[in-house]
CSV table of C-alpha atoms in Angstrom, one decimal:
chain,number,residue,atom,x,y,z
A,1172,UNK,CA,5.3,9.2,-13.5
A,1173,UNK,CA,6.0,8.3,-9.9
A,1174,UNK,CA,5.9,11.8,-8.8
A,1175,UNK,CA,2.6,12.5,-10.7
A,1176,UNK,CA,1.1,9.4,-8.8
A,1177,UNK,CA,2.4,10.6,-5.8
A,1178,UNK,CA,0.6,14.0,-6.2
A,1179,UNK,CA,-2.6,12.4,-7.3
A,1180,UNK,CA,-2.4,10.3,-4.2
A,1181,UNK,CA,-2.0,13.3,-2.1
A,1182,UNK,CA,-4.7,15.1,-3.7
A,1183,UNK,CA,-7.2,12.4,-3.5
A,1184,UNK,CA,-6.2,11.7,0.2
A,1185,UNK,CA,-7.0,15.5,1.1
A,1186,UNK,CA,-9.9,15.7,-1.1
A,1187,UNK,CA,-11.5,12.4,0.5
A,1188,UNK,CA,-10.9,14.2,4.0
A,1189,UNK,CA,-11.5,17.7,3.2
A,1190,UNK,CA,-13.5,18.8,6.1
A,1191,UNK,CA,-11.2,20.6,8.0
A,1192,UNK,CA,-13.5,22.3,10.6
A,1193,UNK,CA,-13.9,19.3,12.6
A,1194,UNK,CA,-11.4,20.3,15.5
A,1195,UNK,CA,-13.7,23.4,16.0
A,1196,UNK,CA,-17.2,21.9,15.4
A,1197,UNK,CA,-16.1,18.5,17.2
A,1198,UNK,CA,-18.1,16.5,15.0
A,1199,UNK,CA,-18.1,15.1,11.3
A,1200,UNK,CA,-18.8,16.7,8.0
A,1201,UNK,CA,-22.7,16.1,6.9
A,1202,UNK,CA,-22.9,17.8,4.0
A,1203,UNK,CA,-24.5,16.3,0.5
A,1204,UNK,CA,-21.3,15.5,-0.8
A,1205,UNK,CA,-21.5,12.4,1.6
A,1206,UNK,CA,-24.1,11.1,-0.7
A,1207,UNK,CA,-21.3,10.0,-3.3
A,1208,UNK,CA,-18.8,6.9,-2.8
A,1209,UNK,CA,-15.3,7.8,-3.0
A,1210,UNK,CA,-13.7,5.1,-5.2
A,1211,UNK,CA,-11.0,4.6,-2.3
A,1212,UNK,CA,-11.0,2.9,1.2
A,1213,UNK,CA,-12.2,5.7,3.1
A,1214,UNK,CA,-14.2,5.6,6.5
A,1215,UNK,CA,-17.3,8.0,6.2
A,1216,UNK,CA,-17.1,8.1,10.1
A,1217,UNK,CA,-13.9,9.7,10.0
A,1218,UNK,CA,-14.5,13.3,11.0
A,1219,UNK,CA,-12.9,15.0,8.0
A,1220,UNK,CA,-14.3,12.8,5.6
A,1221,UNK,CA,-16.3,14.2,2.6
A,1222,UNK,CA,-17.7,11.3,0.8
A,1223,UNK,CA,-19.1,7.9,1.6
A,1224,UNK,CA,-17.1,4.8,1.9
A,1225,UNK,CA,-18.2,2.3,-0.9
A,1226,UNK,CA,-17.9,-0.8,1.5
A,1227,UNK,CA,-19.7,0.9,4.3
A,1228,UNK,CA,-22.6,1.8,2.4
A,1229,UNK,CA,-22.8,-1.6,0.3
A,1230,UNK,CA,-22.7,-3.3,4.0
A,1231,UNK,CA,-25.7,-0.9,5.1
A,1232,UNK,CA,-27.7,-1.7,2.1
A,1233,UNK,CA,-27.1,-5.7,2.8
A,1234,UNK,CA,-27.8,-5.0,6.4
A,1235,UNK,CA,-30.9,-3.4,5.7
A,1236,UNK,CA,-32.4,-5.4,2.9
A,1237,UNK,CA,-35.4,-7.0,4.9
A,1238,UNK,CA,-36.5,-3.9,6.2
A,1239,UNK,CA,-36.4,-1.7,3.5
A,1240,UNK,CA,-38.1,-4.4,1.5
A,1241,UNK,CA,-40.7,-4.5,4.4
A,1242,UNK,CA,-40.9,-0.8,4.0
A,1243,UNK,CA,-41.7,-1.0,0.1
A,1244,UNK,CA,-38.3,0.6,-0.6
A,1245,UNK,CA,-36.3,-1.6,-3.2
A,1246,UNK,CA,-33.0,-0.5,-1.6
A,1247,UNK,CA,-30.8,-3.5,-2.6
A,1248,UNK,CA,-27.2,-1.4,-3.0
A,1249,UNK,CA,-27.4,-0.9,-6.5
A,1250,UNK,CA,-26.3,2.5,-6.9
A,1251,UNK,CA,-23.2,1.4,-4.9
A,1252,UNK,CA,-22.8,-1.7,-7.0
A,1253,UNK,CA,-23.1,0.2,-10.4
A,1254,UNK,CA,-20.6,3.0,-9.6
A,1255,UNK,CA,-18.0,0.4,-8.3
A,1256,UNK,CA,-18.9,-1.6,-11.5
A,1257,UNK,CA,-18.5,1.2,-13.9
A,1258,UNK,CA,-15.1,2.3,-12.3
A,1259,UNK,CA,-13.9,-1.6,-12.4
A,1260,UNK,CA,-15.2,-1.9,-16.1
A,1261,UNK,CA,-13.2,1.2,-17.1
A,1262,UNK,CA,-10.0,1.0,-15.2
A,1263,UNK,CA,-10.1,-2.1,-13.4
A,1264,UNK,CA,-7.8,-1.9,-9.9
A,1265,UNK,CA,-6.4,1.4,-11.1
A,1266,UNK,CA,-8.2,3.3,-8.0
A,1267,UNK,CA,-6.1,1.4,-5.7
A,1268,UNK,CA,-2.9,2.5,-7.0
A,1269,UNK,CA,-4.0,6.1,-7.5
A,1270,UNK,CA,-6.6,7.4,-5.2
A,1271,UNK,CA,-7.1,5.2,-2.3
A,1272,UNK,CA,-5.9,6.9,0.8
A,1273,UNK,CA,-5.3,3.8,2.4
A,1274,UNK,CA,-3.4,2.0,-0.1
A,1275,UNK,CA,-1.0,5.6,0.1
A,1276,UNK,CA,-0.5,4.9,3.6
A,1277,UNK,CA,0.7,1.6,3.1
A,1278,UNK,CA,3.2,2.6,0.5
A,1279,UNK,CA,4.5,5.2,2.7
A,1280,UNK,CA,4.7,2.8,5.8
A,1281,UNK,CA,6.7,0.2,3.7
A,1282,UNK,CA,9.5,2.6,3.0
A,1283,UNK,CA,10.5,2.1,6.7
A,1284,UNK,CA,14.0,0.5,6.5
A,1285,UNK,CA,13.5,-3.3,7.5
A,1286,UNK,CA,14.1,-6.7,6.2
A,1287,UNK,CA,11.3,-7.5,3.8
A,1288,UNK,CA,9.0,-10.6,3.4
A,1289,UNK,CA,6.7,-11.7,0.5
A,1290,UNK,CA,3.3,-12.5,1.1
A,1291,UNK,CA,2.5,-16.4,0.3
A,1292,UNK,CA,0.0,-16.4,-2.9
A,1293,UNK,CA,-2.7,-18.1,-1.1
A,1294,UNK,CA,-3.2,-15.6,1.4
A,1295,UNK,CA,-3.9,-12.9,-1.2
A,1296,UNK,CA,-7.1,-15.2,-2.2
A,1297,UNK,CA,-8.3,-14.3,1.2
A,1298,UNK,CA,-9.6,-10.9,0.3
A,1299,UNK,CA,-12.5,-12.8,-1.7
A,1300,UNK,CA,-13.6,-14.6,1.4
A,1301,UNK,CA,-13.6,-11.2,3.3
A,1302,UNK,CA,-15.7,-9.8,0.2
A,1303,UNK,CA,-18.0,-12.6,0.3
A,1304,UNK,CA,-18.2,-13.1,3.9
A,1305,UNK,CA,-18.2,-9.8,5.5
A,1306,UNK,CA,-19.6,-7.7,2.9
A,1307,UNK,CA,-22.6,-9.8,1.6
A,1308,UNK,CA,-23.4,-12.8,3.5
A,1309,UNK,CA,-23.2,-12.2,7.2
A,1310,UNK,CA,-25.0,-8.6,7.1
A,1311,UNK,CA,-27.6,-10.1,4.8
A,1312,UNK,CA,-28.1,-13.3,7.0
A,1313,UNK,CA,-27.6,-12.6,10.5
A,1314,UNK,CA,-30.0,-10.0,11.6
A,1315,UNK,CA,-31.8,-8.9,14.8
A,1316,UNK,CA,-35.3,-9.7,15.9
A,1317,UNK,CA,-36.4,-6.5,13.4
A,1318,UNK,CA,-34.5,-7.9,10.5
A,1319,UNK,CA,-31.6,-5.6,10.8
A,1320,UNK,CA,-28.2,-6.9,9.9
A,1321,UNK,CA,-24.8,-5.1,11.1
A,1322,UNK,CA,-21.7,-3.9,9.1
A,1323,UNK,CA,-19.5,-7.1,9.9
A,1324,UNK,CA,-16.5,-5.8,8.2
A,1325,UNK,CA,-16.4,-2.2,9.6
A,1326,UNK,CA,-17.2,-3.3,13.1
A,1327,UNK,CA,-14.6,-6.4,13.6
A,1328,UNK,CA,-11.8,-5.8,11.0
A,1329,UNK,CA,-11.4,-2.6,8.9
A,1330,UNK,CA,-8.2,-1.1,10.4
A,1331,UNK,CA,-8.9,2.3,8.2
A,1332,UNK,CA,-11.9,2.7,10.3
A,1333,UNK,CA,-10.2,2.6,13.3
A,1334,UNK,CA,-7.7,4.8,11.9
A,1335,UNK,CA,-9.5,7.3,10.6
A,1336,UNK,CA,-12.7,7.5,12.8
A,1337,UNK,CA,-12.5,5.3,15.8
A,1338,UNK,CA,-9.1,7.0,17.2
A,1339,UNK,CA,-10.1,10.4,16.3
A,1340,UNK,CA,-13.4,10.2,17.3
A,1341,UNK,CA,-12.4,9.2,21.1
A,1342,UNK,CA,-10.1,12.4,20.9
A,1343,UNK,CA,-12.7,14.6,19.9
A,1344,UNK,CA,-15.3,13.4,22.3
A,1345,UNK,CA,-14.3,12.3,25.7
A,1346,UNK,CA,-17.5,11.3,26.4
A,1347,UNK,CA,-17.2,8.3,24.2
A,1348,UNK,CA,-14.2,7.0,26.3
A,1349,UNK,CA,-16.2,5.6,28.6
A,1350,UNK,CA,-17.8,3.2,25.8
A,1351,UNK,CA,-14.3,1.5,25.0
A,1352,UNK,CA,-14.4,-2.1,25.4
A,1353,UNK,CA,-13.1,-5.3,23.7
A,1354,UNK,CA,-14.1,-4.7,20.3
A,1355,UNK,CA,-12.2,-1.7,20.3
A,1356,UNK,CA,-9.2,-3.0,21.7
A,1357,UNK,CA,-9.4,-6.0,19.3
A,1358,UNK,CA,-9.6,-3.3,16.2
A,1359,UNK,CA,-6.6,-1.6,17.8
A,1360,UNK,CA,-4.5,-4.9,17.7
A,1361,UNK,CA,-5.5,-5.4,14.2
A,1362,UNK,CA,-4.5,-1.9,13.0
A,1363,UNK,CA,-1.2,-2.6,15.0
A,1364,UNK,CA,-0.5,-5.9,13.2
A,1365,UNK,CA,-1.4,-4.3,10.1
A,1366,UNK,CA,1.1,-1.4,10.8
A,1367,UNK,CA,4.0,-3.7,11.4
A,1368,UNK,CA,3.1,-6.1,8.5
A,1369,UNK,CA,3.0,-2.7,5.9
A,1370,UNK,CA,6.5,-2.4,7.1
A,1371,UNK,CA,7.5,-6.2,6.3
A,1372,UNK,CA,5.5,-6.4,3.3
A,1373,UNK,CA,4.2,-4.8,0.3
A,1374,UNK,CA,0.7,-3.3,0.7
A,1375,UNK,CA,-0.5,-6.3,2.9
A,1376,UNK,CA,-3.8,-5.0,3.5
A,1377,UNK,CA,-4.6,-4.4,-0.1
A,1378,UNK,CA,-3.4,-7.9,-1.0
A,1379,UNK,CA,-5.0,-10.3,1.5
A,1380,UNK,CA,-8.2,-8.5,3.0
A,1381,UNK,CA,-9.3,-5.5,1.2
A,1382,UNK,CA,-12.9,-6.3,-0.2
A,1383,UNK,CA,-12.8,-3.1,-2.4
A,1384,UNK,CA,-9.9,-4.1,-4.1
A,1385,UNK,CA,-11.0,-7.7,-4.5
A,1386,UNK,CA,-14.2,-6.2,-6.3
A,1387,UNK,CA,-12.1,-4.1,-8.5
A,1388,UNK,CA,-10.0,-6.7,-9.3
A,1389,UNK,CA,-12.8,-8.9,-10.8
A,1390,UNK,CA,-12.6,-6.3,-13.5
A,1391,UNK,CA,-8.8,-6.4,-14.3
A,1392,UNK,CA,-9.2,-8.9,-17.5
A,1393,UNK,CA,-12.4,-7.3,-18.8
A,1394,UNK,CA,-11.7,-3.6,-18.4
A,1395,UNK,CA,-11.5,-1.0,-21.3
A,1396,UNK,CA,-7.7,-0.1,-19.7
A,1397,UNK,CA,-5.6,-2.9,-20.1
A,1398,UNK,CA,-1.9,-3.9,-19.6
A,1399,UNK,CA,-0.2,-5.3,-22.3
A,1400,UNK,CA,3.1,-7.9,-22.4
A,1401,UNK,CA,5.2,-8.4,-25.4
A,1402,UNK,CA,6.8,-11.8,-24.7
A,1403,UNK,CA,9.3,-11.7,-27.3
A,1404,UNK,CA,11.0,-8.5,-25.8
A,1405,UNK,CA,10.8,-9.7,-22.1
A,1406,UNK,CA,14.0,-11.1,-20.9
A,1407,UNK,CA,12.3,-12.2,-17.6
A,1408,UNK,CA,14.7,-10.2,-15.3
A,1409,UNK,CA,12.1,-9.9,-12.6
A,1410,UNK,CA,12.9,-6.2,-12.3
A,1411,UNK,CA,9.2,-5.4,-12.6
A,1412,UNK,CA,8.3,-7.9,-10.1
A,1413,UNK,CA,10.9,-6.5,-7.4
A,1414,UNK,CA,9.6,-3.0,-8.1
A,1415,UNK,CA,6.1,-3.6,-8.2
A,1416,UNK,CA,4.1,-2.2,-5.0
A,1417,UNK,CA,1.8,-5.4,-5.0
A,1418,UNK,CA,4.3,-8.4,-5.9
A,1419,UNK,CA,2.8,-9.0,-8.9
A,1420,UNK,CA,4.7,-11.2,-11.5
A,1421,UNK,CA,3.8,-9.2,-14.6
A,1422,UNK,CA,5.6,-11.7,-17.3
A,1423,UNK,CA,3.1,-14.2,-16.0
A,1424,UNK,CA,-0.1,-12.4,-15.9
A,1425,UNK,CA,-0.2,-8.6,-17.5
A,1426,UNK,CA,-3.7,-8.2,-16.0
A,1427,UNK,CA,-3.4,-10.3,-12.6
A,1428,UNK,CA,-5.7,-9.8,-10.1
A,1429,UNK,CA,-3.5,-8.0,-8.0
A,1430,UNK,CA,-2.4,-5.5,-10.5
A,1431,UNK,CA,-3.3,-2.0,-9.5
A,1432,UNK,CA,-2.1,-0.4,-12.7
A,1433,UNK,CA,0.2,2.1,-11.1
A,1434,UNK,CA,2.6,1.8,-14.1
A,1435,UNK,CA,5.6,1.8,-12.0
A,1436,UNK,CA,7.0,-1.3,-14.0
A,1437,UNK,CA,6.1,0.5,-17.4
A,1438,UNK,CA,7.7,3.8,-16.4
A,1439,UNK,CA,10.8,2.8,-14.1
A,1440,UNK,CA,11.5,-0.8,-14.3
A,1441,UNK,CA,11.1,-2.3,-17.7
A,1442,UNK,CA,14.4,-1.5,-20.0
A,1443,UNK,CA,13.1,-3.7,-22.8
A,1444,UNK,CA,10.1,-2.0,-24.0
A,1445,UNK,CA,8.1,-5.3,-23.1
A,1446,UNK,CA,5.3,-3.6,-20.8
A,1447,UNK,CA,2.3,-1.2,-22.4
A,1448,UNK,CA,-1.0,-0.6,-21.7
A,1449,UNK,CA,-4.1,0.1,-24.3
A,1450,UNK,CA,-7.2,1.8,-23.7
A,1451,UNK,CA,-10.4,0.5,-25.6
A,1452,UNK,CA,-8.1,-1.3,-27.8
A,1453,UNK,CA,-5.8,1.4,-28.5
A,1454,UNK,CA,-2.3,0.9,-27.8
A,1455,UNK,CA,-0.4,3.8,-26.2
A,1456,UNK,CA,2.7,5.5,-27.6
A,1457,UNK,CA,6.0,4.1,-26.8
A,1458,UNK,CA,7.0,5.0,-23.0
A,1459,UNK,CA,9.9,7.2,-22.5
A,1460,UNK,CA,12.9,5.2,-21.3
A,1461,UNK,CA,15.0,7.9,-19.9
A,1462,UNK,CA,13.7,7.0,-16.2
A,1463,UNK,CA,14.2,3.1,-16.6
A,1464,UNK,CA,16.6,1.6,-14.2
A,1465,UNK,CA,18.7,-1.2,-14.1
A,1466,UNK,CA,17.8,-4.4,-12.6
A,1467,UNK,CA,17.6,-4.1,-8.6
A,1468,UNK,CA,16.2,-6.3,-5.9
A,1469,UNK,CA,15.0,-3.6,-3.6
A,1470,UNK,CA,11.2,-4.5,-3.6
B,284,UNK,CA,-2.0,2.1,-35.2
B,285,UNK,CA,-4.1,-1.3,-34.8
B,286,UNK,CA,-7.2,-1.1,-32.5
B,287,UNK,CA,-8.5,-4.5,-31.2
B,288,UNK,CA,-11.9,-4.2,-30.6
B,289,UNK,CA,-13.4,-6.0,-27.2
B,290,UNK,CA,-16.9,-6.1,-26.7
B,291,UNK,CA,-17.1,-7.2,-22.9
B,292,UNK,CA,-16.1,-4.1,-21.3
B,293,UNK,CA,-18.0,-1.9,-23.0
B,294,UNK,CA,-21.3,-4.6,-22.3
B,295,UNK,CA,-20.1,-4.4,-18.6
B,296,UNK,CA,-20.1,-0.4,-18.7
B,297,UNK,CA,-23.8,-0.5,-19.9
B,298,UNK,CA,-24.7,-2.8,-17.4
B,299,UNK,CA,-23.3,-1.1,-14.4
B,300,UNK,CA,-24.5,2.4,-15.8
B,301,UNK,CA,-28.1,0.8,-16.0
B,302,UNK,CA,-27.5,-0.4,-12.2
B,303,UNK,CA,-26.4,3.1,-11.1
B,304,UNK,CA,-29.3,4.7,-12.9
B,305,UNK,CA,-31.5,2.5,-11.2
B,306,UNK,CA,-30.2,2.7,-7.7
B,307,UNK,CA,-30.4,6.4,-8.0
B,308,UNK,CA,-34.2,6.2,-9.4
B,309,UNK,CA,-35.1,3.8,-6.5
B,310,UNK,CA,-33.9,6.8,-3.8
B,311,UNK,CA,-30.6,5.0,-2.6
B,312,UNK,CA,-28.5,8.5,-3.0
B,313,UNK,CA,-30.4,9.6,-0.2
B,314,UNK,CA,-30.2,6.2,1.9
B,315,UNK,CA,-26.4,6.7,1.6
B,316,UNK,CA,-26.6,10.2,2.5
B,317,UNK,CA,-28.5,9.3,5.5
B,318,UNK,CA,-26.0,6.6,6.8
B,319,UNK,CA,-22.7,8.4,6.1
B,320,UNK,CA,-24.0,11.7,7.9
B,321,UNK,CA,-24.6,9.6,11.1
B,322,UNK,CA,-21.7,8.7,13.3
B,323,UNK,CA,-22.1,4.8,13.7
B,324,UNK,CA,-20.2,3.8,17.1
B,325,UNK,CA,-20.6,0.0,16.7
B,326,UNK,CA,-19.4,0.6,13.0
B,327,UNK,CA,-16.1,1.9,14.2
B,328,UNK,CA,-15.2,-0.4,17.2
B,329,UNK,CA,-16.8,1.6,20.0
B,330,UNK,CA,-20.1,0.7,21.9
């Protein structure tokens, strides 16, 4: 299952960034595919990006609500909210584990050997603050003289945008180097901090900051796909917790807001058959146990 | 095989499909395309 997930992560990352002509055109992809939002965090200003970032699109709708209404268009972002809500109500936070390129990157960087640290639980609620403040409230309320807001999360926070768009665009277009200022250095610092944190902790951006993960997480308890826990079989050995890429204690809450449904606990961690999942109320077949490992504390 | 019926996920799906279709009918798809195909310098921390 881990191998399958890795392949799906690779394929999703490549498909989200499949415009490989950018070194020759020195520009970004501008085709019609960009009308569709990708399910993971992937900056649409990345020169190779083939789809739109749902967070960028949502902020743009919030930032442009007033001028849009004045012009007689009711562009409120229903298209993006509907798409994210549909995915969330189907599978909850599963896209974070299977198709998000930035989540994949964090898992790879966390493999760098070092002493590992757990993220304090209160910090994991910060992503809801980022979601409310940077995606909705600030773009909606802080506007210029013409009524336009700005994309606060992209502009001031998003390390994925710096990595996928800011740095490549500066390399592709030398004329942009004159425009680099404090804002860019600030974003580079945020990226560097997160790179270091990714080595030390499991998926820190997903758990502490990501507003997209925060949206999907709201559906974990109400989605068609759900994880299930058998307390009679569970021995609380905590192997699932130590193996979990998000540091979730499955035995405390099988549909925890940070569970990304990677199924690692089901396929590799639990030796006692205490973990399963259901889809539309239909229980899954018994998992293959040959890959289950003995108790390890590797993180 | 026991099937536990839960209505909430399906009601949510109906709600969000409705929002999605409404957004498409309001012309939001072209709005997303327009923004996504233009390089926004301030959005990526330049300028």
